Coordinates of N, CA and C in Angstrom, one line a residue:
Chain A
G1 N -2.7 -8.9 28.7 CA -1.5 -8.8 28.0 C -1.4 -7.5 27.2
E2 N -0.3 -7.4 26.5 CA -0.1 -6.1 25.7 C -1.1 -6.0 24.6
N3 N -1.6 -4.8 24.3 CA -2.6 -4.6 23.2 C -2.0 -3.4 22.4
V4 N -1.8 -3.7 21.1 CA -1.2 -2.7 20.2 C -2.2 -2.3 19.2
E5 N -2.4 -1.0 19.0 CA -3.4 -0.5 18.0 C -2.7 0.4 17.0
Q6 N -3.0 0.2 15.7 CA -2.4 1.0 14.7 C -3.5 1.9 13.9
H7 N -3.1 3.1 13.5 CA -3.9 4.0 12.8 C -3.1 4.8 11.8
P8 N -3.6 5.1 10.6 CA -4.9 4.6 10.0 C -4.7 3.2 9.4
S9 N -5.7 2.5 9.0 CA -5.6 1.2 8.5 C -5.0 1.2 7.1
T10 N -5.3 2.2 6.3 CA -4.8 2.4 4.9 C -4.3 3.8 4.8
L11 N -3.2 4.0 4.1 CA -2.6 5.3 3.9 C -2.1 5.4 2.5
S12 N -2.7 6.4 1.8 CA -2.2 6.6 0.4 C -1.4 7.9 0.4
V13 N -0.3 7.9 -0.2 CA 0.6 9.1 -0.3 C 1.1 9.3 -1.7
Q14 N 1.3 10.5 -2.1 CA 2.0 10.8 -3.4 C 3.5 10.5 -3.3
E15 N 4.1 9.9 -4.3 CA 5.5 9.7 -4.3 C 6.2 11.0 -4.0
G16 N 7.2 10.9 -3.0 CA 8.0 12.0 -2.6 C 7.5 12.7 -1.3
D17 N 6.2 12.4 -1.0 CA 5.6 12.9 0.2 C 6.0 12.0 1.4
S18 N 5.7 12.5 2.6 CA 6.0 11.7 3.8 C 4.7 10.9 4.2
A19 N 5.0 9.8 4.9 CA 4.0 8.9 5.5 C 4.2 8.8 7.0
V20 N 3.2 8.8 7.7 CA 3.3 8.7 9.2 C 2.3 7.6 9.7
I21 N 2.7 6.7 10.4 CA 1.9 5.6 11.0 C 2.0 5.7 12.5
K22 N 0.9 5.7 13.2 CA 0.9 5.8 14.6 C 0.4 4.5 15.3
C23 N 1.0 4.2 16.4 CA 0.6 3.0 17.2 C 0.5 3.4 18.6
T24 N -0.4 2.8 19.3 CA -0.5 2.9 20.8 C -0.4 1.6 21.4
Y25 N 0.1 1.6 22.6 CA 0.2 0.3 23.3 C -0.3 0.5 24.7
S26 N -0.6 -0.6 25.4 CA -1.3 -0.6 26.7 C -0.4 -0.8 27.9
D27 N 0.6 -1.6 27.7 CA 1.4 -2.0 28.9 C 2.6 -1.0 29.1
S28 N 2.5 -0.3 30.2 CA 3.6 0.7 30.4 C 4.9 0.1 30.7
A29 N 5.0 -1.2 30.9 CA 6.3 -1.9 31.1 C 6.9 -2.3 29.8
S30 N 6.2 -2.2 28.7 CA 6.8 -2.6 27.4 C 8.1 -1.8 27.2
N31 N 9.1 -2.4 26.6 CA 10.4 -1.7 26.5 C 11.1 -1.9 25.1
Y32 N 10.4 -2.5 24.2 CA 11.0 -2.7 22.9 C 9.9 -2.6 21.8
F33 N 10.2 -1.7 20.8 CA 9.1 -1.4 19.8 C 9.7 -1.5 18.4
P34 N 9.5 -2.6 17.7 CA 10.0 -2.8 16.4 C 8.9 -2.5 15.3
W35 N 9.3 -2.2 14.1 CA 8.5 -2.0 13.0 C 8.9 -3.0 11.9
Y36 N 7.8 -3.7 11.4 CA 8.1 -4.7 10.3 C 7.4 -4.2 9.0
K37 N 8.0 -4.5 7.9 CA 7.4 -4.3 6.6 C 7.1 -5.6 5.9
Q38 N 5.9 -5.7 5.4 CA 5.5 -7.0 4.7 C 5.1 -6.7 3.3
E39 N 5.8 -7.2 2.4 CA 5.5 -7.1 1.0 C 4.6 -8.3 0.6
L40 N 3.9 -8.1 -0.5 CA 2.9 -9.1 -0.9 C 3.6 -10.5 -1.1
G41 N 3.0 -11.5 -0.5 CA 3.5 -12.9 -0.6 C 4.8 -13.2 0.2
K42 N 5.2 -12.3 1.0 CA 6.4 -12.5 1.8 C 6.1 -12.4 3.3
G43 N 7.1 -12.8 4.1 CA 7.0 -12.6 5.5 C 7.4 -11.2 5.9
P44 N 7.0 -10.8 7.1 CA 7.4 -9.5 7.6 C 8.9 -9.4 7.8
Q45 N 9.4 -8.2 7.6 CA 10.9 -8.0 7.7 C 11.1 -6.7 8.6
L46 N 12.0 -6.9 9.6 CA 12.3 -5.7 10.4 C 12.9 -4.6 9.6
I47 N 12.4 -3.4 9.9 CA 13.0 -2.2 9.2 C 13.6 -1.2 10.2
I48 N 13.1 -1.1 11.4 CA 13.7 -0.3 12.4 C 13.1 -0.7 13.7
D49 N 13.8 -0.4 14.8 CA 13.3 -0.7 16.1 C 13.8 0.4 17.1
I50 N 13.1 0.5 18.2 CA 13.5 1.5 19.2 C 13.3 0.9 20.6
R51 N 14.2 1.2 21.5 CA 14.0 0.7 22.9 C 13.6 1.9 23.8
S52 N 13.1 1.5 24.9 CA 12.3 2.5 25.8 C 13.2 3.6 26.3
N53 N 14.5 3.4 26.3 CA 15.4 4.4 26.8 C 15.8 5.5 25.8
V54 N 15.1 5.4 24.6 CA 15.4 6.4 23.5 C 14.1 7.0 23.0
G55 N 14.2 8.2 22.7 CA 12.9 8.9 22.2 C 12.8 8.9 20.7
E56 N 13.9 8.8 20.0 CA 13.8 8.9 18.5 C 15.0 8.1 17.9
K57 N 14.7 7.5 16.8 CA 15.8 6.8 16.1 C 15.6 7.0 14.6
K58 N 16.7 7.2 13.8 CA 16.5 7.4 12.4 C 17.5 6.5 11.6
D59 N 17.0 6.1 10.5 CA 17.8 5.3 9.6 C 17.5 5.7 8.1
Q60 N 18.3 6.5 7.6 CA 18.1 7.0 6.2 C 16.7 7.7 6.1
R61 N 15.8 7.1 5.3 CA 14.5 7.8 5.1 C 13.4 7.4 6.1
I62 N 13.7 6.5 7.0 CA 12.8 6.1 8.0 C 13.2 6.5 9.4
A63 N 12.2 6.8 10.3 CA 12.5 7.2 11.6 C 11.4 6.7 12.5
V64 N 11.7 6.5 13.8 CA 10.6 6.1 14.7 C 10.8 7.0 15.9
T65 N 9.6 7.4 16.4 CA 9.6 8.2 17.7 C 8.8 7.5 18.7
L66 N 9.1 7.7 20.0 CA 8.5 7.0 21.1 C 8.1 8.0 22.1
N67 N 6.9 8.0 22.6 CA 6.4 8.8 23.7 C 5.9 7.9 24.8
K68 N 6.7 7.6 25.8 CA 6.4 6.6 26.8 C 5.3 7.1 27.7
T69 N 5.2 8.4 27.9 CA 4.2 9.0 28.8 C 2.8 8.7 28.2
A70 N 2.7 9.0 26.9 CA 1.4 8.8 26.2 C 1.2 7.4 25.7
K71 N 2.3 6.6 25.8 CA 2.2 5.2 25.3 C 1.9 5.1 23.8
H72 N 2.6 5.9 23.0 CA 2.5 5.8 21.6 C 3.8 6.0 20.9
F73 N 3.9 5.4 19.7 CA 5.1 5.5 18.9 C 4.7 5.5 17.4
S74 N 5.5 6.2 16.7 CA 5.2 6.4 15.3 C 6.3 6.1 14.3
L75 N 6.0 5.7 13.1 CA 6.9 5.5 12.0 C 6.8 6.6 11.0
H76 N 7.9 7.2 10.7 CA 7.9 8.3 9.7 C 8.7 7.8 8.5
I77 N 8.1 7.9 7.3 CA 8.9 7.6 6.1 C 8.9 8.9 5.2
T78 N 10.1 9.4 4.9 CA 10.2 10.6 4.1 C 10.5 10.2 2.7
E79 N 10.2 11.2 1.8 CA 10.5 11.0 0.4 C 10.1 9.6 -0.1
T80 N 8.8 9.3 0.1 CA 8.3 8.0 -0.2 C 8.6 7.6 -1.7
Q81 N 8.8 6.3 -1.9 CA 9.1 5.8 -3.2 C 8.1 4.6 -3.5
P82 N 7.9 4.2 -4.7 CA 7.0 3.1 -5.0 C 7.3 1.9 -4.2
E83 N 8.6 1.6 -4.0 CA 9.0 0.4 -3.3 C 8.6 0.4 -1.8
D84 N 8.2 1.6 -1.3 CA 7.7 1.7 0.1 C 6.3 1.1 0.2
S85 N 5.6 0.9 -0.9 CA 4.3 0.3 -0.8 C 4.3 -1.1 -0.2
A86 N 3.6 -1.2 0.9 CA 3.6 -2.5 1.6 C 2.7 -2.4 2.8
V87 N 2.6 -3.4 3.6 CA 1.9 -3.4 4.9 C 3.0 -3.2 6.0
Y88 N 2.7 -2.3 6.9 CA 3.7 -2.0 8.0 C 3.0 -2.4 9.3
F89 N 3.8 -3.2 10.1 CA 3.3 -3.6 11.4 C 4.1 -3.0 12.5
C90 N 3.5 -2.5 13.5 CA 4.2 -2.1 14.7 C 4.0 -3.2 15.7
A91 N 4.9 -3.2 16.7 CA 4.8 -4.2 17.7 C 5.4 -3.7 19.0
A92 N 5.0 -4.3 20.1 CA 5.5 -3.9 21.4 C 5.8 -5.1 22.2
F93 N 7.0 -5.1 22.9 CA 7.4 -6.3 23.7 C 7.1 -5.9 25.2
G94 N 6.2 -6.7 25.8 CA 5.9 -6.5 27.2 C 5.4 -7.8 27.7
N95 N 5.6 -8.1 29.0 CA 5.1 -9.3 29.7 C 5.6 -10.5 28.9
N96 N 6.9 -10.5 28.5 CA 7.5 -11.6 27.8 C 6.9 -12.0 26.5
R97 N 6.1 -11.0 25.9 CA 5.5 -11.3 24.6 C 5.7 -10.2 23.7
L98 N 5.8 -10.5 22.4 CA 5.8 -9.4 21.4 C 4.5 -9.4 20.7
A99 N 3.7 -8.3 20.9 CA 2.4 -8.2 20.4 C 2.4 -7.3 19.2
F100 N 1.8 -7.7 18.1 CA 1.8 -6.9 16.9 C 0.4 -6.2 16.7
G101 N 0.5 -5.0 16.1 CA -0.7 -4.3 15.6 C -1.2 -5.0 14.4
K102 N -2.4 -4.6 13.9 CA -3.0 -5.3 12.8 C -2.5 -4.9 11.4
G103 N -1.6 -3.9 11.4 CA -1.0 -3.5 10.2 C -1.6 -2.3 9.5
N104 N -0.8 -1.6 8.7 CA -1.3 -0.5 7.9 C -0.8 -0.7 6.5
Q105 N -1.8 -0.6 5.5 CA -1.4 -0.7 4.1 C -1.0 0.7 3.7
V106 N 0.2 0.8 3.2 CA 0.7 2.1 2.7 C 0.8 1.9 1.1
V107 N 0.2 2.9 0.4 CA 0.2 2.8 -1.0 C 0.9 4.1 -1.5
V108 N 2.0 4.0 -2.2 CA 2.6 5.2 -2.7 C 2.2 5.3 -4.2
I109 N 1.6 6.5 -4.5 CA 1.1 6.7 -5.8 C 2.2 7.4 -6.6
P110 N 2.6 6.8 -7.8 CA 3.7 7.4 -8.6 C 3.2 8.8 -9.2
Chain B
D1 N 23.3 -17.9 4.6 CA 22.2 -18.7 5.1 C 21.0 -18.4 4.3
A2 N 20.2 -19.5 4.1 CA 19.0 -19.3 3.2 C 17.8 -18.7 3.9
G3 N 17.9 -18.4 5.2 CA 16.8 -17.8 5.9 C 15.9 -18.9 6.5
V4 N 14.8 -18.5 7.0 CA 13.8 -19.5 7.6 C 13.1 -20.1 6.4
I5 N 13.0 -21.4 6.4 CA 12.4 -22.1 5.3 C 11.1 -22.8 5.8
Q6 N 10.0 -22.5 5.1 CA 8.8 -23.1 5.4 C 8.2 -24.0 4.3
S7 N 7.5 -25.0 4.6 CA 6.8 -25.8 3.6 C 5.6 -26.4 4.2
P8 N 4.6 -26.6 3.3 CA 4.5 -26.2 2.0 C 4.2 -24.7 1.9
R9 N 4.3 -24.0 0.7 CA 4.0 -22.6 0.6 C 2.4 -22.5 0.5
H10 N 1.8 -23.5 -0.1 CA 0.3 -23.4 -0.2 C -0.2 -24.8 0.1
E11 N -1.3 -24.8 0.8 CA -2.0 -26.1 1.1 C -3.5 -25.9 1.0
V12 N -4.1 -26.7 0.2 CA -5.6 -26.7 0.2 C -6.0 -28.1 0.6
T13 N -6.9 -28.1 1.6 CA -7.3 -29.4 2.1 C -8.8 -29.3 2.5
E14 N -9.4 -30.5 2.7 CA -10.8 -30.5 3.1 C -10.9 -30.6 4.6
M15 N -12.0 -30.1 5.1 CA -12.3 -30.1 6.5 C -12.2 -31.5 7.0
G16 N -11.6 -31.6 8.2 CA -11.4 -32.9 8.8 C -10.1 -33.6 8.6
Q17 N -9.4 -33.1 7.6 CA -8.0 -33.6 7.2 C -7.0 -33.1 8.2
E18 N -5.9 -33.9 8.3 CA -4.7 -33.4 9.1 C -3.8 -32.6 8.2
V19 N -3.3 -31.5 8.8 CA -2.4 -30.6 8.1 C -1.1 -30.5 8.9
T20 N 0.0 -30.7 8.2 CA 1.3 -30.5 8.9 C 2.1 -29.4 8.2
L21 N 2.5 -28.4 8.9 CA 3.3 -27.4 8.3 C 4.7 -27.5 8.9
R22 N 5.7 -27.2 8.1 CA 7.1 -27.5 8.5 C 7.9 -26.2 8.5
C23 N 8.9 -26.2 9.3 CA 9.8 -25.0 9.4 C 11.2 -25.4 9.7
K24 N 12.1 -24.8 9.0 CA 13.6 -24.9 9.3 C 14.1 -23.5 9.7
P25 N 14.5 -23.3 11.0 CA 14.9 -22.0 11.4 C 16.3 -21.7 10.9
I26 N 16.8 -20.5 11.1 CA 18.1 -20.1 10.8 C 19.1 -20.8 11.8
S27 N 20.1 -21.4 11.2 CA 21.1 -22.0 12.1 C 21.7 -21.1 13.2
G28 N 21.7 -21.6 14.4 CA 22.2 -20.8 15.5 C 21.2 -20.0 16.3
H29 N 20.0 -19.9 15.7 CA 18.9 -19.2 16.4 C 18.3 -20.1 17.5
D30 N 18.2 -19.6 18.7 CA 17.7 -20.4 19.8 C 16.2 -20.3 20.0
Y31 N 15.6 -19.3 19.3 CA 14.1 -19.2 19.5 C 13.4 -19.4 18.2
L32 N 12.3 -20.1 18.3 CA 11.5 -20.4 17.1 C 10.0 -20.0 17.5
F33 N 9.4 -19.3 16.6 CA 8.0 -18.8 16.8 C 7.1 -19.3 15.7
W34 N 5.9 -19.6 16.0 CA 4.8 -19.9 15.0 C 3.8 -18.8 15.2
Y35 N 3.5 -18.1 14.1 CA 2.4 -17.1 14.0 C 1.4 -17.5 13.0
R36 N 0.2 -17.0 13.3 CA -0.9 -17.1 12.3 C -1.4 -15.7 11.9
Q37 N -1.6 -15.5 10.6 CA -2.0 -14.2 10.1 C -3.3 -14.3 9.4
T38 N -4.3 -13.5 9.8 CA -5.6 -13.4 9.2 C -5.9 -11.9 9.1
M39 N -6.8 -11.6 8.2 CA -7.2 -10.2 8.0 C -7.9 -9.7 9.3
M40 N -8.7 -10.5 9.9 CA -9.5 -10.0 11.1 C -8.6 -9.9 12.3
R41 N -7.7 -10.8 12.5 CA -6.9 -10.8 13.8 C -5.5 -10.4 13.7
G42 N -5.0 -10.2 12.4 CA -3.6 -9.8 12.2 C -2.7 -10.9 12.5
L43 N -1.5 -10.6 13.1 CA -0.5 -11.6 13.4 C -0.7 -12.0 14.8
E44 N -0.9 -13.3 15.0 CA -1.1 -13.8 16.4 C 0.0 -14.8 16.7
L45 N 0.6 -14.7 17.8 CA 1.6 -15.7 18.2 C 0.9 -17.0 18.7
L46 N 1.2 -18.1 18.2 CA 0.6 -19.4 18.6 C 1.4 -20.0 19.7
I47 N 2.7 -20.1 19.4 CA 3.6 -20.8 20.3 C 5.0 -20.4 20.0
Y48 N 5.9 -20.5 21.1 CA 7.3 -20.3 20.8 C 8.2 -21.3 21.6
F49 N 9.3 -21.6 21.0 CA 10.3 -22.5 21.6 C 11.6 -21.8 21.9
N50 N 12.2 -22.3 23.0 CA 13.6 -21.9 23.3 C 14.4 -23.1 23.4
N51 N 15.5 -23.2 22.6 CA 16.3 -24.4 22.7 C 15.5 -25.7 22.6
N52 N 14.5 -25.7 21.7 CA 13.7 -26.8 21.3 C 12.6 -27.1 22.3
V53 N 12.5 -26.3 23.4 CA 11.5 -26.6 24.4 C 10.4 -25.6 24.3
P54 N 9.1 -26.0 24.3 CA 8.0 -25.1 24.2 C 7.9 -24.2 25.5
I55 N 7.9 -22.9 25.3 CA 7.9 -22.0 26.4 C 6.5 -21.4 26.7
D56 N 5.9 -21.0 25.6 CA 4.6 -20.3 25.8 C 3.7 -20.8 24.6
D57 N 2.7 -21.6 25.0 CA 1.7 -22.1 24.0 C 0.3 -21.5 24.2
S58 N 0.2 -20.5 25.0 CA -1.1 -19.9 25.3 C -1.8 -19.4 24.1
G59 N -1.1 -19.2 23.0 CA -1.8 -18.7 21.8 C -2.4 -19.8 20.9
M60 N -2.1 -21.0 21.3 CA -2.6 -22.2 20.5 C -4.1 -22.2 20.7
P61 N -4.9 -22.1 19.6 CA -6.3 -21.9 19.7 C -7.1 -23.0 20.5
E62 N -6.7 -24.2 20.2 CA -7.4 -25.4 20.9 C -6.6 -26.6 20.7
D63 N -7.1 -27.7 21.2 CA -6.4 -29.0 21.2 C -6.1 -29.5 19.8
R64 N -6.8 -29.0 18.9 CA -6.6 -29.5 17.5 C -5.2 -29.1 17.0
F65 N -4.7 -28.1 17.6 CA -3.4 -27.6 17.2 C -2.3 -28.2 18.1
S66 N -1.2 -28.6 17.5 CA 0.0 -29.0 18.2 C 1.2 -28.7 17.5
A67 N 2.3 -28.4 18.2 CA 3.6 -28.1 17.6 C 4.7 -28.8 18.3
K68 N 5.7 -29.2 17.5 CA 6.9 -29.9 18.1 C 8.1 -29.3 17.5
M69 N 9.2 -29.5 18.2 CA 10.5 -29.1 17.8 C 11.5 -30.2 18.2
P70 N 11.6 -31.3 17.4 CA 12.4 -32.4 17.8 C 13.9 -32.1 17.8
N71 N 14.3 -31.1 17.1 CA 15.8 -30.7 17.1 C 15.9 -29.3 16.7
A72 N 17.1 -28.8 16.8 CA 17.3 -27.3 16.6 C 17.1 -26.9 15.2
S73 N 16.9 -27.8 14.2 CA 16.8 -27.4 12.8 C 15.4 -27.7 12.2
F74 N 14.4 -28.1 13.1 CA 13.2 -28.5 12.5 C 12.0 -28.3 13.5
S75 N 10.9 -27.8 13.0 CA 9.7 -27.7 13.8 C 8.5 -28.0 12.9
T76 N 7.4 -28.5 13.5 CA 6.2 -28.7 12.8 C 5.0 -28.1 13.6
L77 N 4.0 -27.7 12.8 CA 2.8 -27.3 13.4 C 1.7 -28.1 12.8
K78 N 0.9 -28.8 13.6 CA 0.0 -29.8 13.1 C -1.4 -29.4 13.5
I79 N -2.4 -29.5 12.6 CA -3.8 -29.2 12.9 C -4.5 -30.5 12.5
Q80 N -5.2 -31.1 13.5 CA -6.0 -32.3 13.3 C -7.1 -32.3 14.3
P81 N -8.4 -32.4 13.8 CA -8.8 -32.2 12.4 C -8.9 -30.7 12.0
S82 N -8.6 -30.4 10.7 CA -8.7 -29.1 10.3 C -10.1 -28.6 10.1
E83 N -10.3 -27.3 10.2 CA -11.7 -26.7 10.0 C -11.5 -25.5 9.1
P84 N -12.6 -25.1 8.4 CA -12.5 -23.9 7.5 C -11.9 -22.6 8.2
R85 N -12.3 -22.5 9.5 CA -11.8 -21.3 10.2 C -10.3 -21.3 10.5
D86 N -9.6 -22.4 10.2 CA -8.2 -22.4 10.3 C -7.5 -21.8 9.1
S87 N -8.2 -21.5 8.1 CA -7.7 -20.9 6.9 C -7.0 -19.6 7.2
A88 N -5.7 -19.5 6.9 CA -4.9 -18.4 7.3 C -3.5 -18.6 6.6
V89 N -2.6 -17.6 6.8 CA -1.2 -17.8 6.5 C -0.5 -18.0 7.8
Y90 N 0.3 -19.1 7.9 CA 1.0 -19.5 9.1 C 2.5 -19.2 8.8
F91 N 3.1 -18.4 9.7 CA 4.5 -18.0 9.6 C 5.3 -18.6 10.7
C92 N 6.5 -19.0 10.3 CA 7.5 -19.4 11.3 C 8.5 -18.3 11.3
A93 N 9.1 -18.1 12.5 CA 10.1 -17.1 12.6 C 11.2 -17.6 13.6
S94 N 12.4 -17.2 13.4 CA 13.4 -17.5 14.4 C 14.2 -16.3 14.8
S95 N 14.9 -16.4 16.0 CA 15.6 -15.3 16.5 C 16.6 -15.7 17.5
F96 N 17.6 -14.8 17.7 CA 18.6 -15.0 18.8 C 17.9 -14.7 20.2
R97 N 16.9 -13.9 20.2 CA 16.3 -13.5 21.5 C 14.8 -13.8 21.5
S98 N 14.3 -13.7 22.7 CA 12.9 -14.1 22.9 C 11.9 -13.1 22.3
G99 N 12.2 -11.9 22.2 CA 11.3 -10.9 21.7 C 11.8 -9.5 21.5
T100 N 13.0 -9.3 22.1 CA 13.6 -8.0 22.0 C 14.7 -7.9 21.0
G101 N 14.6 -8.8 20.0 CA 15.6 -8.7 18.9 C 14.9 -9.0 17.6
E102 N 15.5 -9.0 16.5 CA 14.9 -9.1 15.2 C 14.4 -10.5 15.1
L103 N 13.1 -10.6 14.6 CA 12.6 -11.9 14.2 C 12.8 -12.0 12.7
F104 N 13.2 -13.2 12.3 CA 13.4 -13.5 10.9 C 12.3 -14.4 10.5
F105 N 11.4 -13.9 9.6 CA 10.2 -14.7 9.2 C 10.5 -15.5 8.0
G106 N 9.9 -16.6 7.9 CA 9.8 -17.4 6.6 C 8.8 -16.7 5.7
E107 N 8.6 -17.3 4.6 CA 7.6 -16.7 3.6 C 6.2 -17.2 3.8
G108 N 6.0 -18.0 4.8 CA 4.7 -18.4 5.2 C 4.1 -19.6 4.4
S109 N 3.1 -20.2 5.1 CA 2.4 -21.3 4.5 C 0.9 -20.9 4.4
R110 N 0.4 -20.7 3.2 CA -1.0 -20.3 3.1 C -1.9 -21.6 3.1
L111 N -2.7 -21.7 4.1 CA -3.6 -22.8 4.3 C -5.1 -22.5 4.0
T112 N -5.7 -23.3 3.1 CA -7.1 -23.1 2.8 C -7.8 -24.4 3.2
V113 N -8.7 -24.3 4.1 CA -9.5 -25.5 4.4 C -10.9 -25.4 3.9
L114 N -11.3 -26.3 3.0 CA -12.6 -26.2 2.3 C -13.7 -26.9 3.1

C-alpha cells in the first residue's frame, strides 16, 4: 500500500519566517494530496489539498507544491504566526486508501 | 451542523474490560472512517463505511476490535477485551467522498487501558 514519510519531525521557526515541510510517497498512482493541521486536543483539520494534475496551489499564507516525478510534495507557510503552531500531517490517496504521514510538530517562536 | 461528535472524550479502563466508542457523523456524509492515533504509528485507518456498509476493515488490528454502523447517524467501535497496547486516541471522521475529499474529524476519544 501507499507509504508516506514526512521530514523533519519537529520544526521551530521565528515568528514571521517561513516554514517548509516535505513529504514523500511511494505509490506513483496516488492522485490526491491533502494537508491537515492538528491543534492540541483536537482532531485534524484540512488546510489545503492538491490533485495530481496541478503542480502548485496557494491559499493566502500557505501553499503546496507537488513533484510527481520525484514523488514528493511540500507545504509552505509564509509569515508564520503563533497560531500556526500545531502538528501538520500530509497524506496521499492511492489504491483506494488515504495514507497519512506521521506528522510534523511546528513551533513558532514569538 | 455541530460537526462530527464523538463520545466519550476520555476513557480509562482496566485490561480485559470492554470499551465502546461512539460517533455521530455529519448529516449527509456517506462515508465514515475510524482512525487510531499513537505517537509511534501516527494516524492509522482502522475501518471505513460507505452508506453504513463496511468497505475496508483491513486496518482493524485483530478480532478484539469490531465496528458497526446501524444507521447513517451512528457508529460504534468496540474493543473486547481491551489491552494496554490499545491505549491511543481514536478518531472518527466523515466525508462526502471515500478519500479524495475533505475528511471532517471529531475531537477524538482518548483511551487509556491500565
